[in-house]
XYZ file of C-alpha atoms in Angstrom:
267
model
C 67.575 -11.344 27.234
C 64.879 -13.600 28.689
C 64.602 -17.315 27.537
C 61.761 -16.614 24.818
C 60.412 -13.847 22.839
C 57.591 -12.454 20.917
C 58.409 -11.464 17.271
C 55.604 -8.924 15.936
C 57.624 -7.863 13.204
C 59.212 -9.666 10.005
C 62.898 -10.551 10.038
C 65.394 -13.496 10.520
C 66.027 -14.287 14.728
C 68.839 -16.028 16.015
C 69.474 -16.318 19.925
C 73.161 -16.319 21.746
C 73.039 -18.654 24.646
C 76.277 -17.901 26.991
C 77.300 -20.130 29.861
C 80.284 -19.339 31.731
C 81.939 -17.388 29.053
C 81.224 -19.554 26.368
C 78.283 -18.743 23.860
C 76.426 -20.204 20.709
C 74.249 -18.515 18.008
C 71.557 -20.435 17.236
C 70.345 -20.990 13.679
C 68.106 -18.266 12.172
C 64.018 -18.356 11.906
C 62.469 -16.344 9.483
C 59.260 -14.079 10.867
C 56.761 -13.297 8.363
C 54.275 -10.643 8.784
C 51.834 -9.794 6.361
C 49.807 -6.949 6.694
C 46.175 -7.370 7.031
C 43.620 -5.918 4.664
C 41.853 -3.139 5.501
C 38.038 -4.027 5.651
C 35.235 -0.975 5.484
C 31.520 -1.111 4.462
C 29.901 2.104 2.346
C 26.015 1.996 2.216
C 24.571 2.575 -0.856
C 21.733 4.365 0.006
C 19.627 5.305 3.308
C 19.925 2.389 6.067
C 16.513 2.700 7.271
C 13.902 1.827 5.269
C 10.416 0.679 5.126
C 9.398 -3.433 4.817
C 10.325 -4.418 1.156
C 12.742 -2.033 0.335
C 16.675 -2.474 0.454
C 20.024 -1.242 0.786
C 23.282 -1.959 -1.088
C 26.478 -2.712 1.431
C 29.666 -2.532 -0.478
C 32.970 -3.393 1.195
C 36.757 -2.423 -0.122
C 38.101 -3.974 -3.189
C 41.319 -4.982 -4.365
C 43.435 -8.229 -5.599
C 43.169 -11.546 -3.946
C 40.887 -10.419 -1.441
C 37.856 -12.733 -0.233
C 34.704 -11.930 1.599
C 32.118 -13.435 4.344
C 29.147 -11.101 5.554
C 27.796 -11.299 8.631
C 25.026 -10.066 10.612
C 24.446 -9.300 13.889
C 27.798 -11.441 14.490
C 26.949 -14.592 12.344
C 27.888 -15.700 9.277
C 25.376 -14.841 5.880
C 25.194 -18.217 4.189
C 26.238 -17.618 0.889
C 27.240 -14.107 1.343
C 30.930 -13.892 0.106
C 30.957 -11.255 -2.385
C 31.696 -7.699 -2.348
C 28.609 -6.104 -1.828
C 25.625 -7.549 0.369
C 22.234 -6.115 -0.836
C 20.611 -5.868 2.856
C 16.157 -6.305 3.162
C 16.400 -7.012 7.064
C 17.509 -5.443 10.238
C 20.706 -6.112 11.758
C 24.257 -5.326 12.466
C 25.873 -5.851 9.375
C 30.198 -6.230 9.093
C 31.619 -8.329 6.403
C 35.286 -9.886 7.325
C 38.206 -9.190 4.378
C 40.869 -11.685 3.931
C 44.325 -11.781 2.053
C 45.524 -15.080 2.593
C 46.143 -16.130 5.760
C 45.287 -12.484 7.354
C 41.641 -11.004 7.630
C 40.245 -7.733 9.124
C 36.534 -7.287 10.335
C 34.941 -4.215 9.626
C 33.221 -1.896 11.608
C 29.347 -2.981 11.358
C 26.857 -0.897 9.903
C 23.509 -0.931 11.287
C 20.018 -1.416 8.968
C 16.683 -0.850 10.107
C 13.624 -1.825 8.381
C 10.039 -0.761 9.863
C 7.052 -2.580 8.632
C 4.462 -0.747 6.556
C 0.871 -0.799 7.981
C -1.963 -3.287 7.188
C -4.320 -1.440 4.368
C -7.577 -2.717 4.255
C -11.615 -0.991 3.011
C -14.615 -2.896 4.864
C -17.683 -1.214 3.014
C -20.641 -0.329 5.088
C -23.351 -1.329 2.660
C -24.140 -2.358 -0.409
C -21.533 -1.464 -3.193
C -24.152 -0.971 -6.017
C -26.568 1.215 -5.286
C -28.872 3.736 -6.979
C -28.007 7.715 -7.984
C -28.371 10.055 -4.653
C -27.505 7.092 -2.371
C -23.966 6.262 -0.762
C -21.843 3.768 0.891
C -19.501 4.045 3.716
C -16.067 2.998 3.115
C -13.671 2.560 6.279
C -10.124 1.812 6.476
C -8.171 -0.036 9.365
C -7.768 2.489 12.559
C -4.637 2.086 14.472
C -2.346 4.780 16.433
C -0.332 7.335 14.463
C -1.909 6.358 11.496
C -2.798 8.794 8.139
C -4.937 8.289 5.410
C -5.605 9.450 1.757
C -8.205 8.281 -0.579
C -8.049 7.656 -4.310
C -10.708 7.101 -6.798
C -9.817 5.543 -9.829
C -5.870 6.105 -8.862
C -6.535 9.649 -8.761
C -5.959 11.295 -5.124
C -9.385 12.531 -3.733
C -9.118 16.033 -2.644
C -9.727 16.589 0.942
C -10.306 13.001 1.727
C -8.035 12.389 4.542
C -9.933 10.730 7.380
C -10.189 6.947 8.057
C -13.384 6.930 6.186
C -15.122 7.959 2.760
C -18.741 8.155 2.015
C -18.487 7.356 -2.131
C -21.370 8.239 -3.990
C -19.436 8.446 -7.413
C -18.928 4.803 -9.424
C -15.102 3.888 -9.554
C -12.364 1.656 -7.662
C -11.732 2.983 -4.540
C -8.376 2.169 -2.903
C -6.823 4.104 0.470
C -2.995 4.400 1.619
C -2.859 4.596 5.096
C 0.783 5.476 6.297
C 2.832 5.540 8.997
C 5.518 8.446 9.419
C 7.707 7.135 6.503
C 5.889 3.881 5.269
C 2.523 3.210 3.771
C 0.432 0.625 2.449
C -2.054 0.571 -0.680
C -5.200 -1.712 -0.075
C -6.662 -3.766 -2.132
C -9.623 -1.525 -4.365
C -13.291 -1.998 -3.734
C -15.438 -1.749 -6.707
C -18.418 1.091 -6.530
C -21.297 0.963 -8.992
C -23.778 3.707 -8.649
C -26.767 2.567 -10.831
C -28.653 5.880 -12.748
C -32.424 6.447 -12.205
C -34.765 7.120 -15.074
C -35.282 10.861 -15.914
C -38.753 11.376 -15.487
C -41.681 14.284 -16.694
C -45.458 14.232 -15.852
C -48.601 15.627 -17.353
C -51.903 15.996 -17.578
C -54.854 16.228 -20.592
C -57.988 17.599 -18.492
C -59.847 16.506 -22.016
C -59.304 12.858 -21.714
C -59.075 13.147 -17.947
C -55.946 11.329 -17.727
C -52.269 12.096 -16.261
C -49.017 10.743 -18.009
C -45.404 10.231 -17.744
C -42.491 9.900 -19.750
C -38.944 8.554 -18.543
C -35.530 8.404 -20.435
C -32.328 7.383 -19.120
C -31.668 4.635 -16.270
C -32.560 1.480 -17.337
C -35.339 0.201 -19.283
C -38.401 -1.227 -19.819
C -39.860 0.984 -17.300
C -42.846 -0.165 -14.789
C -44.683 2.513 -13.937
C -47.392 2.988 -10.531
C -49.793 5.615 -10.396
C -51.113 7.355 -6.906
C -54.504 5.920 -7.680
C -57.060 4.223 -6.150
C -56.671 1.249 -7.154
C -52.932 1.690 -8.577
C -52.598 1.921 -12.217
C -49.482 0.793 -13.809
C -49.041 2.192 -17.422
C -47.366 5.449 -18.420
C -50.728 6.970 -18.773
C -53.640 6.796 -16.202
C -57.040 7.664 -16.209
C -58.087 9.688 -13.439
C -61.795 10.691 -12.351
C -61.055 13.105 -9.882
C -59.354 16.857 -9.939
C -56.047 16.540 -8.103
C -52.572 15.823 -7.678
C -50.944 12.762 -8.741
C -47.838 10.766 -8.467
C -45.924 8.629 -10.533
C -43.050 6.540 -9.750
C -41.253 5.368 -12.409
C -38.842 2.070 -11.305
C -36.325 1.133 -14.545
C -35.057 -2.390 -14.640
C -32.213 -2.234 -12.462
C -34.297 -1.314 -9.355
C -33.860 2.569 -9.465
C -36.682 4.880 -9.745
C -37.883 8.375 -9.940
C -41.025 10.324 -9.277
C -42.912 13.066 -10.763
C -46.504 14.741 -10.550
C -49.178 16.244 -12.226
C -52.479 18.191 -11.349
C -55.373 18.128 -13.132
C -58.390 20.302 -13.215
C -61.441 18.036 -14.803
C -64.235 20.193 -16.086
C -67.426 19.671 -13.919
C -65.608 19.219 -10.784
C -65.496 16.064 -9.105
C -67.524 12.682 -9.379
């Protein structure tokens, strides 16, 4: 009975004004209400994630309905379909319209942790010679886990921040961090073979000798003489031990010895 009033609902309103017994109807407005969509996200998988990974956000469908997605409050450029395929964190809702009416959702919430830095520094050389090693070491940093892989195959046992390879291959580590990891890059190990070597000794022609297979050849060859003798076979004037070391040609070598017994005894 006041002078105004709020419609919420749809219908045709007319007013009677009275004054001193006398009244008018006033001519009819039309109310129209429409009812406003409903507007829900589902997730399409986990909302937490590690760096690079996604999830699917997929609102309510049905005819003439439009779309804007938003996060943390603001508008997603672009981002007027039904689904939203989320890669950051944020407080995602996405606002449904039907004509003139629109609902905003409730917002779902995505997290995204970043995976940990992987990274080898080598300790040494990378090429080295059979029976030697290098040190490979991995970034350090709280809470973080390690495994080694040779190859792309996992390395049994090998766990810690470092690895002491002594095998050729590609060495790579994934160090993680509770649910996300990191590869590195691989770091190339070449472990060169030394020559297989076997001395002996001819007490007739008073000389010691030594044959080598494997490694890498030509051989050079250095007796433990006085004065060194570098051939395969040396000539020796003496009863005694001696000592050759064999070097192939990539720089790995190998020793062996003989003794010899010269008839006569020594000079």
């Amino acid at each position: 009975t006041a002078s105004s009033y709020t419609a919420t609902v749809s219908g045709s309103y007319t007013v009677v004004v009275s004054s001193s017994g006398c009244s008018s109807t006033s001519a009819a407005v039309a109310v129209s209400v429409s009812t406003a969509p409903a507007a829900t996200i589902t997730a399409g998988g986990a909302t937490s994630f590690c760096s690079g990974g996604s999830v699917s956000l997929q609102a309510n469908t049905g005819t003439g309905l439009t779309y804007q997605w938003r996060q943390n409050g603001n508008n997603i450029s672009g981002a007027t379909a039904s689904s939203y395929t989320a890669s950051t964190s944020g407080s995602y809702t996405v606002v449904v319209s039907n004509g003139g009416c629109s609902t905003t959702s409730a917002a779902t919430t995505v997290t995204v942790s970043a995976a940990p830095s992987a990274t080898i520094t080598a300790g040494g050389l990378t090429s080295f010679c059979a029976g030697s090693s290098v040190l490979l070491s991995a970034n350090t940093g709280s809470g973080l886990t390690y495994q080694w892989r040779r190859d792309g195959a996992v390395i049994t046992g090998a766990t810690a921040s470092s690895y002491s390879a002594t095998l050729t291959g590609s060495y790579t580590v994934v160090v993680a961090n509770g649910g996300c990891s990191a590869t590195s890059a691989a770091t190339s190990v070449s472990v060169k073979a030394a020559p297989v070597v076997n001395c002996s000794s001819n007490a007739g022609t008073s000389t010691v000798s030594v044959t080598a297979t494997g490694g890498q050849s030509p051989y050079t060859y250095a007796w433990s003489t006085s004065p060194v003798q570098t051939s395969a076979t040396a000539t020796v004037n003496a009863s005694g031990t001696y000592t050759a070391t064999v070097t192939g040609a990539n720089g790995c070598s190998a020793t062996c010895s003989s003794t010899i017994t010269l008839t006569g005894g020594s000079c």
